[in-house]
mmCIF file of C-alpha atoms in Angstrom:
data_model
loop_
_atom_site.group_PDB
_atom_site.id
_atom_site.type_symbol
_atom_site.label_atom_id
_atom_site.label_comp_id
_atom_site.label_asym_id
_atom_site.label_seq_id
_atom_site.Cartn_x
_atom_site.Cartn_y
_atom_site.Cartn_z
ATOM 1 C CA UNK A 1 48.792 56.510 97.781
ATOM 2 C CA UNK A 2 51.676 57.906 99.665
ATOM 3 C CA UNK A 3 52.030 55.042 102.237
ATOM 4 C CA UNK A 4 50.997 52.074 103.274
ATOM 5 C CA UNK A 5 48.402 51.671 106.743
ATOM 6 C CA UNK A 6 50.291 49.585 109.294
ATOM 7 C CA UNK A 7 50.391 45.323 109.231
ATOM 8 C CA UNK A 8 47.707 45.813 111.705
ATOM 9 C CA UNK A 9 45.457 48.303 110.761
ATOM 10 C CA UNK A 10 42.423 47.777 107.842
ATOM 11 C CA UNK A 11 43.778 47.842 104.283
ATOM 12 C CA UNK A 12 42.192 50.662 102.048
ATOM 13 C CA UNK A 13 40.876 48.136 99.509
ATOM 14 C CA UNK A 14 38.927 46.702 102.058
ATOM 15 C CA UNK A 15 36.444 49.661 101.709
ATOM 16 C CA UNK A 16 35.586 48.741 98.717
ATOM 17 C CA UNK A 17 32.622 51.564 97.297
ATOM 18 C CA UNK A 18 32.180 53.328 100.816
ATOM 19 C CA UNK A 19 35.780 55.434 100.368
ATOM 20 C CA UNK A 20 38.184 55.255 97.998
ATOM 21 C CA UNK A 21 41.576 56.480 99.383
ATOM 22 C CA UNK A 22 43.858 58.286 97.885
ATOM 23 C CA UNK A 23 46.601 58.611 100.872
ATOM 24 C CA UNK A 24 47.734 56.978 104.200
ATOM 25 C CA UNK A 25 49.722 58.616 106.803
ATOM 26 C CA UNK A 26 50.661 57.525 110.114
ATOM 27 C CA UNK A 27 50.689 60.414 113.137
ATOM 28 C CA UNK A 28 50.823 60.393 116.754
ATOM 29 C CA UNK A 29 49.715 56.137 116.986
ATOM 30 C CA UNK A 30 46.637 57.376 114.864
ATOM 31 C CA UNK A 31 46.096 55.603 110.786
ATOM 32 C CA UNK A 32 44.752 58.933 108.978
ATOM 33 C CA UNK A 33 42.713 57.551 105.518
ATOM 34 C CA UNK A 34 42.173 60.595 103.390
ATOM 35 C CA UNK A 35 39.890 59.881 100.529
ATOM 36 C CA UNK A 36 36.664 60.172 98.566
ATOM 37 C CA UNK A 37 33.530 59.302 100.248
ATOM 38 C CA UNK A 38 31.180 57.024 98.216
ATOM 39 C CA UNK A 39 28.258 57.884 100.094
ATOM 40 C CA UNK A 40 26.911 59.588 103.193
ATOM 41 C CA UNK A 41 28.984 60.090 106.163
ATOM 42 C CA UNK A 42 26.649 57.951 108.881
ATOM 43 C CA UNK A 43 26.937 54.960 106.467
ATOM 44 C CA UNK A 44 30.652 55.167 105.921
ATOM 45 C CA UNK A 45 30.896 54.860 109.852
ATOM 46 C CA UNK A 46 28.663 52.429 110.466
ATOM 47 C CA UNK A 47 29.574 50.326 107.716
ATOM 48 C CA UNK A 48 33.295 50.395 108.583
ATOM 49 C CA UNK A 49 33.454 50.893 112.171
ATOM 50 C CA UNK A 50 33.169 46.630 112.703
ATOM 51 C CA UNK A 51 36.179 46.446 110.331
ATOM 52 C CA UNK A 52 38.142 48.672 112.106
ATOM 53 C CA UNK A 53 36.963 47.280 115.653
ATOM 54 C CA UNK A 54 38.305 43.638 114.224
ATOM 55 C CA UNK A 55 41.501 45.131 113.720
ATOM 56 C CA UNK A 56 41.863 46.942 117.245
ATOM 57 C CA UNK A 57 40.991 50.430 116.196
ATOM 58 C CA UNK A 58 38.116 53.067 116.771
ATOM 59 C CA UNK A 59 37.463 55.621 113.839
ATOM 60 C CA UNK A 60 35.232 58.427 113.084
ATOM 61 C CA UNK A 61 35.207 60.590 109.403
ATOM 62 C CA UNK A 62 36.644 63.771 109.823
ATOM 63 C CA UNK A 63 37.858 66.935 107.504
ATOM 64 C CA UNK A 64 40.806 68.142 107.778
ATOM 65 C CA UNK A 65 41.779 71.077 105.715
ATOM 66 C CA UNK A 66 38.798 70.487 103.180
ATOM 67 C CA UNK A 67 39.663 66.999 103.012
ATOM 68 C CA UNK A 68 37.957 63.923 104.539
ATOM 69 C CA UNK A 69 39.737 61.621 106.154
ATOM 70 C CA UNK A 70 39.340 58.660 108.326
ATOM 71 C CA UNK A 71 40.921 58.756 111.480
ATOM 72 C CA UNK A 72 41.389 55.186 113.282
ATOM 73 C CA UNK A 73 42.581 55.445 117.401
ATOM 74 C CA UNK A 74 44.610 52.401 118.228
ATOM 75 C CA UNK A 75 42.517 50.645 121.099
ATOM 76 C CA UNK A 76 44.341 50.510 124.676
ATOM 77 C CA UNK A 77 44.208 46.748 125.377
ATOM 78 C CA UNK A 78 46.763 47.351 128.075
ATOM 79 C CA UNK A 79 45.602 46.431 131.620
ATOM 80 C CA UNK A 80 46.851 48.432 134.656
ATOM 81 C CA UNK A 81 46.795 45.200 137.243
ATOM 82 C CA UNK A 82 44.913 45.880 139.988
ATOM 83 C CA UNK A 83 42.892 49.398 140.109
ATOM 84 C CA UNK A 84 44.443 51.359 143.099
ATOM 85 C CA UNK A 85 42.597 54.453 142.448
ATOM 86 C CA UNK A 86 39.145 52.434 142.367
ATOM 87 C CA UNK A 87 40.054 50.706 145.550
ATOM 88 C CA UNK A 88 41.565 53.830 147.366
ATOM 89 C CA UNK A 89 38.362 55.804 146.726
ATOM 90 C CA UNK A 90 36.224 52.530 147.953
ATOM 91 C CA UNK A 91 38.296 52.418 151.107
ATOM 92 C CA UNK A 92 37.949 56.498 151.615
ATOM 93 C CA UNK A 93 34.129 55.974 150.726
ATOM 94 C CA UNK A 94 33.685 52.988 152.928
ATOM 95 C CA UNK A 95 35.497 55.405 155.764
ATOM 96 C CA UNK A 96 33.524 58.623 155.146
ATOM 97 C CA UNK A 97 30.047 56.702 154.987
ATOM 98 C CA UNK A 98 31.034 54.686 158.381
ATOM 99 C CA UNK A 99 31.786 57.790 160.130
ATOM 100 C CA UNK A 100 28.860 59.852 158.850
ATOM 101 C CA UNK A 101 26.975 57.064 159.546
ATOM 102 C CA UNK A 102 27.937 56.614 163.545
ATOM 103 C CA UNK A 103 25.624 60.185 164.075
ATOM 104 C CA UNK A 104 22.648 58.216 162.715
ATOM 105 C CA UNK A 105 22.990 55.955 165.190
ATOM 106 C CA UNK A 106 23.804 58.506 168.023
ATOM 107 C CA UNK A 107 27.287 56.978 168.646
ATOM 108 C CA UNK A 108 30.879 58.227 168.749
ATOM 109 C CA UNK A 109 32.603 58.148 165.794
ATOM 110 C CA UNK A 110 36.100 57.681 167.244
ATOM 111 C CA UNK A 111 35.013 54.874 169.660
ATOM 112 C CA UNK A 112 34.483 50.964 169.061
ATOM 113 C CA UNK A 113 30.592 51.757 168.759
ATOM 114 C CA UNK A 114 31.405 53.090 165.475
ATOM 115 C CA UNK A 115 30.202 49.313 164.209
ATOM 116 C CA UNK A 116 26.819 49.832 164.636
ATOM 117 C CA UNK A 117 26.883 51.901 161.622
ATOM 118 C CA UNK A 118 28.365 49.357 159.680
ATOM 119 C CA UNK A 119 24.327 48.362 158.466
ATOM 120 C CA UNK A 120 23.985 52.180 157.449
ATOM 121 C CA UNK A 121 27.444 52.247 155.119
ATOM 122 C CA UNK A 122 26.458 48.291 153.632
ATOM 123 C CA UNK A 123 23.573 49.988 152.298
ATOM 124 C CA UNK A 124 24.470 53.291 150.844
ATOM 125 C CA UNK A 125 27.641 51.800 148.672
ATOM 126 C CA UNK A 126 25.886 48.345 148.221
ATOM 127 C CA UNK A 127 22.508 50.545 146.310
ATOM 128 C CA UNK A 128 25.261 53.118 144.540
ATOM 129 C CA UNK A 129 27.841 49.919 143.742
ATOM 130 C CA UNK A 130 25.180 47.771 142.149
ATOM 131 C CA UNK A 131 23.598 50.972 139.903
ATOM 132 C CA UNK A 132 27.215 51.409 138.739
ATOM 133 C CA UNK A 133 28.048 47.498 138.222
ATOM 134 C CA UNK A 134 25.042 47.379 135.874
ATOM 135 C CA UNK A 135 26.187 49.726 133.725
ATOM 136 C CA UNK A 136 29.718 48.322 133.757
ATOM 137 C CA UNK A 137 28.340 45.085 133.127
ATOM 138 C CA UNK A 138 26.498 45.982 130.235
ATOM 139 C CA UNK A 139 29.888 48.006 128.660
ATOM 140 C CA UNK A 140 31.397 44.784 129.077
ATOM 141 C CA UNK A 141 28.699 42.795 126.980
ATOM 142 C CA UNK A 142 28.868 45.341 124.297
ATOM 143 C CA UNK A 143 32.388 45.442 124.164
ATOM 144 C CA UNK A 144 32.479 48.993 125.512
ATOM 145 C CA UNK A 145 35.622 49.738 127.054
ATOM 146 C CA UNK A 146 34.446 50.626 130.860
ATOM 147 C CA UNK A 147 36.530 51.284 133.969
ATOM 148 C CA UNK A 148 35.230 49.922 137.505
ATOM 149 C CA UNK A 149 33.163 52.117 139.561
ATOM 150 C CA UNK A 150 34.671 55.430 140.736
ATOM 151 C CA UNK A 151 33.321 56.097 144.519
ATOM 152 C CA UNK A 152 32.964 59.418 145.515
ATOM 153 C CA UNK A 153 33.738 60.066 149.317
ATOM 154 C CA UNK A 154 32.053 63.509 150.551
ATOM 155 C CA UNK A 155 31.379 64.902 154.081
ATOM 156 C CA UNK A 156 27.438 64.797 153.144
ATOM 157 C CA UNK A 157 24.725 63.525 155.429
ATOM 158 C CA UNK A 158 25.461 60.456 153.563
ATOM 159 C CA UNK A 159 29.264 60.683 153.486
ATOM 160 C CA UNK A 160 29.449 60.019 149.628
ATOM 161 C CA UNK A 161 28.730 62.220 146.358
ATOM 162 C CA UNK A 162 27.882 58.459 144.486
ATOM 163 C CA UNK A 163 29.922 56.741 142.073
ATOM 164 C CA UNK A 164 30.983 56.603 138.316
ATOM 165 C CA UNK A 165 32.265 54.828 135.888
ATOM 166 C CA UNK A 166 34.632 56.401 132.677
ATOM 167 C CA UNK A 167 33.674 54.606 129.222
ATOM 168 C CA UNK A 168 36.137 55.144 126.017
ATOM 169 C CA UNK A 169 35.864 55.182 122.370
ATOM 170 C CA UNK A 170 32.480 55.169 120.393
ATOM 171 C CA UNK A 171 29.301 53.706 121.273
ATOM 172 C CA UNK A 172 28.174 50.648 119.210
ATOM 173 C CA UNK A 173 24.764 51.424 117.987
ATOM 174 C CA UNK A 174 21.545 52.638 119.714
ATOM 175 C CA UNK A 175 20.595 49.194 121.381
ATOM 176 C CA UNK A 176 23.924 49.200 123.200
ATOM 177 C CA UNK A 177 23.258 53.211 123.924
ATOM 178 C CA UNK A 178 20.264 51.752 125.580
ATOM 179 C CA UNK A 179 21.365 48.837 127.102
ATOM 180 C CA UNK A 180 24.285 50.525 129.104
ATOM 181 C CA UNK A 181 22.040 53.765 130.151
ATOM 182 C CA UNK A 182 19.132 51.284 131.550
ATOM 183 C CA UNK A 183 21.119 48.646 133.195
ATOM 184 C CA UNK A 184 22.208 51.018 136.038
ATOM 185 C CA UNK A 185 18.980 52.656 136.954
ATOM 186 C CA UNK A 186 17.317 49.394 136.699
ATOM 187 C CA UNK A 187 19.799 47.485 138.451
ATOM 188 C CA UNK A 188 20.020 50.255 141.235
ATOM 189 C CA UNK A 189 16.228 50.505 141.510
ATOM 190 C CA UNK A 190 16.201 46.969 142.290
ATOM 191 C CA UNK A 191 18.950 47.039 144.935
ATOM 192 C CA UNK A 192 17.439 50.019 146.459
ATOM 193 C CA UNK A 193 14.021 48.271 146.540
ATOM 194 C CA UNK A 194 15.956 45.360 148.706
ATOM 195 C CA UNK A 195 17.540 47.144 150.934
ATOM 196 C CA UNK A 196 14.512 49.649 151.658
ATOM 197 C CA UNK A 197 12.211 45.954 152.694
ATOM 198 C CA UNK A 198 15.545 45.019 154.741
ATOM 199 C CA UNK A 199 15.373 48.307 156.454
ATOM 200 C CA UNK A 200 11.811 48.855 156.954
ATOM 201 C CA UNK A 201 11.765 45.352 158.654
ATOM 202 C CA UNK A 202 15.007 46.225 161.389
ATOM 203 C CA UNK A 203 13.885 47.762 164.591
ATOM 204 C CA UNK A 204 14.301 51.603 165.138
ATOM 205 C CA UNK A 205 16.881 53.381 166.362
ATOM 206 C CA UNK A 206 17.018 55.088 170.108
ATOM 207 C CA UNK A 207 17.388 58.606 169.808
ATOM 208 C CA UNK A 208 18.823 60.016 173.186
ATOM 209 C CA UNK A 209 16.193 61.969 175.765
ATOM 210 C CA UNK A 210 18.321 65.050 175.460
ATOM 211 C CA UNK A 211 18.367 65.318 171.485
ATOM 212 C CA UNK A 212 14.939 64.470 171.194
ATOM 213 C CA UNK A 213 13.743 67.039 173.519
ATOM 214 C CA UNK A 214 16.212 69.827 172.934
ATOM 215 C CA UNK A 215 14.446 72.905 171.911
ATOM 216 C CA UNK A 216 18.050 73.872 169.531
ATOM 217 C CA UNK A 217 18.602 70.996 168.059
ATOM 218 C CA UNK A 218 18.472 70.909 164.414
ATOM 219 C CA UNK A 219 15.953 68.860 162.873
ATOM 220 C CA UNK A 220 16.234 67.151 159.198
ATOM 221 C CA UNK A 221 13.077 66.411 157.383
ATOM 222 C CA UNK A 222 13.200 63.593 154.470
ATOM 223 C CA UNK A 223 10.619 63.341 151.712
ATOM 224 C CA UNK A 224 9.779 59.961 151.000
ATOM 225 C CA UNK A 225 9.095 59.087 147.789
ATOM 226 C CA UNK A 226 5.729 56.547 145.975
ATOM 227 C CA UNK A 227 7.824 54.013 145.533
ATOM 228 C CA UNK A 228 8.953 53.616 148.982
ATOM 229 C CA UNK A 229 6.295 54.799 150.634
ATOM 230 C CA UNK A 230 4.272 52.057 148.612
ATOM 231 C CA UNK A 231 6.696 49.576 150.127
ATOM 232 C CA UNK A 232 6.400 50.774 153.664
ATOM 233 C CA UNK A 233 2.623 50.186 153.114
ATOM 234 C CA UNK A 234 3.069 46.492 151.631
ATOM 235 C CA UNK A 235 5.242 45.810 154.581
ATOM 236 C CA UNK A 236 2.527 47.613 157.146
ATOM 237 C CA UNK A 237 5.891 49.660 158.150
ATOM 238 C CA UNK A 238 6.275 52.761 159.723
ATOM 239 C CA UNK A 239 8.129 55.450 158.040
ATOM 240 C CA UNK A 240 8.210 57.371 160.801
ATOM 241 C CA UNK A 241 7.505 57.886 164.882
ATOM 242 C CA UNK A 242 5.451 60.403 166.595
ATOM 243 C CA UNK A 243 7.522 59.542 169.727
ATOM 244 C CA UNK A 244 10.511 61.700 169.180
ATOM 245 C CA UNK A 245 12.688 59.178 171.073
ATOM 246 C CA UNK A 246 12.633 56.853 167.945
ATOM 247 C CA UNK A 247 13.788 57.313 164.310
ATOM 248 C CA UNK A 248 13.529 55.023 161.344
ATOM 249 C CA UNK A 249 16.777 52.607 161.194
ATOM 250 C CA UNK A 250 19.115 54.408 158.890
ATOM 251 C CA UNK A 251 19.005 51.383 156.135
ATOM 252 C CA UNK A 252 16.325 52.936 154.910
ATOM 253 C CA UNK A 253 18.296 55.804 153.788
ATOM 254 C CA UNK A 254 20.258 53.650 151.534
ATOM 255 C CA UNK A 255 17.316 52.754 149.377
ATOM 256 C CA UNK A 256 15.953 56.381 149.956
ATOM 257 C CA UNK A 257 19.645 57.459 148.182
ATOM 258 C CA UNK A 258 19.263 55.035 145.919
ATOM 259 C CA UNK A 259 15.681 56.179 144.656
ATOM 260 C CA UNK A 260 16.757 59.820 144.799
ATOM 261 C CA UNK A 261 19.896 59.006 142.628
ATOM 262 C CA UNK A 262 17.623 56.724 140.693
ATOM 263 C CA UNK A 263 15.411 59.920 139.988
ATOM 264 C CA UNK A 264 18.247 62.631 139.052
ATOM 265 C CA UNK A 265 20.267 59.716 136.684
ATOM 266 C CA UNK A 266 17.162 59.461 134.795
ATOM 267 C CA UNK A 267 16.559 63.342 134.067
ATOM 268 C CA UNK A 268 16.457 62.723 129.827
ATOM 269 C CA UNK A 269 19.538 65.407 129.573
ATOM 270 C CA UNK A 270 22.890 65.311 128.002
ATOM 271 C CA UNK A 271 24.979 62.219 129.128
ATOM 272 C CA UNK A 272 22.809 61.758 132.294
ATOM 273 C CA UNK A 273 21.584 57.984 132.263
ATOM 274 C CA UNK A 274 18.597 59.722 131.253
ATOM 275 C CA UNK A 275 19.460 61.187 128.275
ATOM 276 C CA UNK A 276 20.677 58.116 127.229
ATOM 277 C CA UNK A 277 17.903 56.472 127.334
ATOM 278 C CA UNK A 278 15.777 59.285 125.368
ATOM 279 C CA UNK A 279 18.240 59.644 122.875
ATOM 280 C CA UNK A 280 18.340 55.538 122.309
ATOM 281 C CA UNK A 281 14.677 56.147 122.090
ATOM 282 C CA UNK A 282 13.942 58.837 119.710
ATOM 283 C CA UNK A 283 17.011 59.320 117.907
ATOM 284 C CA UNK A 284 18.333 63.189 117.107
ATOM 285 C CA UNK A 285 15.093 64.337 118.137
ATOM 286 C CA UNK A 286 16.315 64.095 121.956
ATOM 287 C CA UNK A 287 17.960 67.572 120.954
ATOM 288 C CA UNK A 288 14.825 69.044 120.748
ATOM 289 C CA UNK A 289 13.192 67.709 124.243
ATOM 290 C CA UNK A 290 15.926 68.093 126.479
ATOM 291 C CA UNK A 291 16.126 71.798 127.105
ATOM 292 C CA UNK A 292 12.596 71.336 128.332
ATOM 293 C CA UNK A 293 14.260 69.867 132.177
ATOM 294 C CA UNK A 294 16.227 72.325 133.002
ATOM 295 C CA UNK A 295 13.535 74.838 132.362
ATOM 296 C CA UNK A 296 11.303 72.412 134.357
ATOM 297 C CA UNK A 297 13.712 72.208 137.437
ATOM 298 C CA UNK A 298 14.395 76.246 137.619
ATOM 299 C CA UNK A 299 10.490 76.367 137.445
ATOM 300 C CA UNK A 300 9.740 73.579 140.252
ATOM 301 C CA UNK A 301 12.924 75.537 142.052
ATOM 302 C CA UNK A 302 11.070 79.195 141.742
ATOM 303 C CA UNK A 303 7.800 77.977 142.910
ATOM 304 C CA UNK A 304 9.117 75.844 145.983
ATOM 305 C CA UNK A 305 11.413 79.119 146.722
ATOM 306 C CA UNK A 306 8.500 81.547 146.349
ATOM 307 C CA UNK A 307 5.757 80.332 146.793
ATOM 308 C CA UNK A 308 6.503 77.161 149.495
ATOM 309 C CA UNK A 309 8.578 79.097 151.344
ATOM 310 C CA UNK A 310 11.298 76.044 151.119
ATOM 311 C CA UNK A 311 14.453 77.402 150.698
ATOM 312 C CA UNK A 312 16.226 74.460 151.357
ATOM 313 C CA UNK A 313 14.371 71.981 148.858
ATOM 314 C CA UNK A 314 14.426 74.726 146.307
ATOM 315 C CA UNK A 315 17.787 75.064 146.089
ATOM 316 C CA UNK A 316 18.552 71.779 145.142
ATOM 317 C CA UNK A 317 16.352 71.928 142.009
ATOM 318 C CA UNK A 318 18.009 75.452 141.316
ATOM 319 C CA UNK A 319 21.293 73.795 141.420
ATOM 320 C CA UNK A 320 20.127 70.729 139.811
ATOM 321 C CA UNK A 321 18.333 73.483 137.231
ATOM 322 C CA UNK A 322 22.613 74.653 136.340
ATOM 323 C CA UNK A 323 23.733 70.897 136.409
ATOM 324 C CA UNK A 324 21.141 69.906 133.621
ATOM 325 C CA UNK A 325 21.753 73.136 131.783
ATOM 326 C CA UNK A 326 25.625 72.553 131.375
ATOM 327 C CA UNK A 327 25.021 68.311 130.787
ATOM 328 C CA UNK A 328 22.303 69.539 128.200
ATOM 329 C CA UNK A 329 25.275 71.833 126.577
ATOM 330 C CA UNK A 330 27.413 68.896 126.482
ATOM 331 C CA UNK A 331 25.320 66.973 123.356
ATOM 332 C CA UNK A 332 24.333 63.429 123.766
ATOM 333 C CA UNK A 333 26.212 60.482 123.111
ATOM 334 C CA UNK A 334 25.905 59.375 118.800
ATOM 335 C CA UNK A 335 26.004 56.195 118.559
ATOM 336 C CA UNK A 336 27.635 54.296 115.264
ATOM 337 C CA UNK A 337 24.603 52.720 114.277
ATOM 338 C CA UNK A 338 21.877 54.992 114.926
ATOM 339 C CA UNK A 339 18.950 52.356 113.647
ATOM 340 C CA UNK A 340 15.556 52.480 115.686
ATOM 341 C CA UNK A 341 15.361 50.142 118.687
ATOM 342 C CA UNK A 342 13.103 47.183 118.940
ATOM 343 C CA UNK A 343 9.574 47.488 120.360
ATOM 344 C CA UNK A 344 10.504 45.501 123.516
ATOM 345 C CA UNK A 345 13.193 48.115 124.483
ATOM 346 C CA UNK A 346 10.964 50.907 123.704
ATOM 347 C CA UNK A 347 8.673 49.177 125.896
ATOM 348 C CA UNK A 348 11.108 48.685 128.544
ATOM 349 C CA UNK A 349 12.624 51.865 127.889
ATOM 350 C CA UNK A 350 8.848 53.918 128.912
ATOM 351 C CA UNK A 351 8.592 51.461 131.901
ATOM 352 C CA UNK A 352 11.838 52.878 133.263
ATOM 353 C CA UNK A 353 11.401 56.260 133.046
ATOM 354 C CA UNK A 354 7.626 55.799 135.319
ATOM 355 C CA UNK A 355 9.705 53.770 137.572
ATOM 356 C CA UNK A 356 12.281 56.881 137.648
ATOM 357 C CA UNK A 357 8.998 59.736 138.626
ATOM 358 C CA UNK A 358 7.793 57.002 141.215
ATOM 359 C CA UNK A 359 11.264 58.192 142.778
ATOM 360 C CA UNK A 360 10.471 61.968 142.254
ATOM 361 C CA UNK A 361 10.380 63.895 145.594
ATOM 362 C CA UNK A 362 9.258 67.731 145.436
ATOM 363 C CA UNK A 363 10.585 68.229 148.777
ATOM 364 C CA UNK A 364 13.392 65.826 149.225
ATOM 365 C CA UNK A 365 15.215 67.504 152.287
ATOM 366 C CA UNK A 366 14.378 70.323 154.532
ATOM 367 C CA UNK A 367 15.966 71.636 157.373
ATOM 368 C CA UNK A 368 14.109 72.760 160.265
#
């Protein structure tokens, strides 16, 4: 052995059977272990990959030059203090949702009445903050190093693009795979079934004699999905007016977001929330089914395009059709320990993708 790993790092002998090393070099804050392995390559990682985690490392078995070699990543422990690109993106989001929101209400954006829309904006980030916050949450119990949520402020009839969060280093095993790909749908789902009852409940909004009536303006038609039209009928809600002088109070668009999001997050591709899920699920054979959604998507896309005459609605499946066909590219996340889950996670696992099509919306928007 040429060298010795540093005071902090996993000692070679420590291996025992799994790999016997033969050198240790240090390069670029990485521990490189070239050796012999003792047996297959998933077992070497999930055997060793709690050592090294003790130690304050991540590691995966590599080759390098026809040689094997373990290569252990120093874990950042370092904290930054207080986020200010989380918060500045909150602040823009919070901003760009409030203004958008002020033309649901039929009020000037740059005048104190800009308030009234202060419902609208609770809603949207409260569904998309609480979807992300359960995933976060669960990164944390798994000792999955997480960032906070990412808002995304866009000049959309919504005045966001969502939210993310950025996870490092290797996945623990399946069950945490799971864990951290249901706990945001789940936890959104539940949010956006709140703040739909809240909504369905508030008065509706005045829309003024001369928009209603005027034989230019442009008119935007929502879809409303099982789930919340189930809710609307619970309630004995409207979710709509034929007098053309009142709309539905714009909360309800924040759980109508939140179920649309819901939907797309669980599309079983790639690193979608989705494919997370199915790969926790069925293992390697996830490979095999997700190819089938994007052909699904272009298919739904054609037909609504063709033979529905709905241009608009069809091109969001087309374009969702490209973003599911580059995720499903992009491989799913392997997880260390790659065992099966238990039956009550399977269980759940089913449950939450029917809860995901109860959010499925053929024609989600269409502008008329």
């Amino acid at each position: 052995m040429s060298a010795q790993p540093p005071d902090d790092a996993p000692s070679p002998a420590a291996f025992g059977a799994l790999f016997d090393v033969y050198e240790v070099r240090q390069q670029d804050g990485r521990v490189l272990y070239f050796g012999r392995a003792g047996t297959d390559r998933r077992t070497i990682e999930q055997e060793l990959w709690p050592l090294f985690r003790e130690h304050g490392y991540e590691v995966q078995l590599a080759s390098r030059t026809g040689e094997l070699v373990l290569v252990a990543d120093p874990i950042d422990a370092t904290s930054d203090g207080i986020p200010w690109k989380n918060v500045a993106l909150f602040v823009a989001t919070l901003a760009s949702t409030l203004f958008v929101g002020a033309s649901w209400y039929y009020v000037d954006p740059f005048s104190p009445e800009i308030v009234q829309a202060i419902p609208f904006t609770l809603a949207i980030l409260g569904v998309l903050g609480v979807h992300e916050l359960g995933h976060y949450a669960m990164s944390r119990y798994h000792d999955v190093d997480a960032s906070l949520p990412y808002f995304i402020p866009f000049p959309s009839l919504f005045g966001t693009m969502g939210a993310v969060i950025r996870m490092r280093g290797r996945m623990p095993s399946r069950k945490a795979l799971f864990d951290i790909g249901a706990a945001g749908p789940l936890a959104g789902l539940v949010a956006a079934v709140v703040v739909s009852a809240i909504g369905l409940s508030l008065p509706p909004v005045s829309v003024p004699t001369d928009i209603a009536t005027s034989a230019s303006a442009v008119r935007i038609e929502f879809d409303y999905p099982l789930l919340l039209r189930g809710i609307a009928a619970i309630l004995g809600e409207p979710l709509g007016y034929s007098d053309p002088t009142r709309s539905i109070n714009p909360v309800v668009m924040g759980g109508w977001i939140g179920m649309f999001v819901t939907f797309l997050n669980l599309l079983p591709v790639g690193q979608l929330d989705g494919g997370h899920i199915l790969r926790s699920l069925v293992g390697e054979t996830a490979g095999r089914i997700a190819p089938i959604v994007p052909t699904a998507l272009f298919g739904l896309g054609a037909y609504l395009w063709v033979v529905r005459d709905a241009g608009n609605a069809a091109g969001i499946w087309l374009l969702w059709g490209v973003l599911a066909s580059v995720v499903t590219l992009s491989g799913s996340v392997e997880p260390v320990d790659d065992r099966p889950l238990d039956r009550r996670r399977m269980a759940l696992g089913v449950l939450t993708f029917v809860l995901g099509a109860l959010c499925f919306m053929p024609l989600p928007i269409q502008i008329v």
